[in-house]
Short mmCIF file of C-alpha atoms in Angstrom, two decimals:
data_model
loop_
_atom_site.label_atom_id
_atom_site.label_comp_id
_atom_site.label_asym_id
_atom_site.label_seq_id
_atom_site.Cartn_x
_atom_site.Cartn_y
_atom_site.Cartn_z
CA UNK A 1494 1.30 -14.45 12.51
CA UNK A 1495 -2.41 -14.11 11.78
CA UNK A 1496 -3.78 -11.08 9.99
CA UNK A 1497 -7.36 -9.88 10.37
CA UNK A 1498 -7.89 -8.75 6.78
CA UNK A 1499 -6.11 -7.99 3.54
CA UNK A 1500 -6.62 -4.67 1.75
CA UNK A 1501 -5.84 -4.63 -1.97
CA UNK A 1502 -4.87 -1.26 -3.46
CA UNK A 1503 -4.35 -0.41 -7.11
CA UNK A 1504 -1.54 2.14 -7.45
CA UNK A 1505 -0.75 4.22 -10.53
CA UNK A 1506 2.53 5.96 -11.27
CA UNK A 1507 5.12 3.58 -9.80
CA UNK A 1508 7.94 2.99 -12.27
CA UNK A 1509 10.75 1.42 -10.23
CA UNK A 1510 11.66 -0.38 -7.03
CA UNK A 1511 12.44 2.94 -5.35
CA UNK A 1512 8.79 3.89 -5.95
CA UNK A 1513 7.67 0.61 -4.40
CA UNK A 1514 9.92 1.18 -1.38
CA UNK A 1515 8.48 4.66 -0.85
CA UNK A 1516 4.92 3.32 -1.03
CA UNK A 1517 5.74 0.43 1.31
CA UNK A 1518 7.26 2.77 3.90
CA UNK A 1519 4.34 5.21 3.70
CA UNK A 1520 1.75 2.45 4.09
CA UNK A 1521 3.57 0.82 6.99
CA UNK A 1522 3.24 4.04 9.05
CA UNK A 1523 -0.56 4.04 8.97
CA UNK A 1524 -2.24 2.96 12.23
CA UNK A 1525 -3.83 -0.49 11.90
CA UNK A 1526 -1.35 -1.77 9.30
CA UNK A 1527 0.07 -5.04 10.57
CA UNK A 1528 2.15 -5.77 7.48
CA UNK A 1529 2.64 -4.47 3.95
CA UNK A 1530 2.56 -7.89 2.37
CA UNK A 1531 3.51 -6.80 -1.15
CA UNK A 1532 4.04 -3.76 -3.34
CA UNK A 1533 4.34 -4.67 -7.02
CA UNK A 1534 5.51 -2.18 -9.63
CA UNK A 1535 4.70 -4.60 -12.45
CA UNK A 1536 1.09 -5.13 -11.32
CA UNK A 1537 0.62 -1.62 -9.91
CA UNK A 1538 -0.72 -2.83 -6.62
CA UNK A 1539 -0.13 -3.18 -2.91
CA UNK A 1540 -1.47 -5.71 -0.43
CA UNK A 1541 -1.81 -4.49 3.14
CA UNK A 1542 -2.65 -6.74 6.08
CA UNK A 1543 -4.52 -5.32 9.04
CA UNK A 1544 -7.47 -3.14 9.94
CA UNK A 1545 -6.30 0.22 8.58
CA UNK A 1546 -8.58 2.99 7.34
CA UNK A 1547 -8.57 2.79 3.55
CA UNK A 1548 -8.85 6.58 3.19
CA UNK A 1549 -5.67 6.93 5.27
CA UNK A 1550 -3.88 4.36 3.09
CA UNK A 1551 -4.90 6.18 -0.09
CA UNK A 1552 -3.84 9.54 1.37
CA UNK A 1553 -0.43 8.11 2.34
CA UNK A 1554 0.15 6.86 -1.21
CA UNK A 1555 -0.95 10.20 -2.68
CA UNK A 1556 1.46 12.05 -0.38
CA UNK A 1557 4.24 10.05 -2.03
CA UNK A 1558 3.08 11.26 -5.45
CA UNK A 1559 1.08 8.27 -6.71
CA UNK A 1560 -2.61 7.64 -7.24
CA UNK A 1561 -4.36 4.84 -5.35
CA UNK A 1562 -7.76 3.26 -4.99
CA UNK A 1563 -9.17 0.20 -3.32
CA UNK A 1564 -9.26 -2.67 -5.80
#
């Protein structure tokens, strides 16, 4: 599977794998996301493949209770 682009997000506030799962699920619902390649609690980041709107990705993470920004 080929992906058009990779969006790297820094995420603050994740403390466990449940947090990562919540973030992964929220990101995967955003139009244009082809794949949530990785969500790392240890590194505080997520890698999203596709052509999604970054503002929508950040808003989805914030709705889950975490802070996010494009890295």
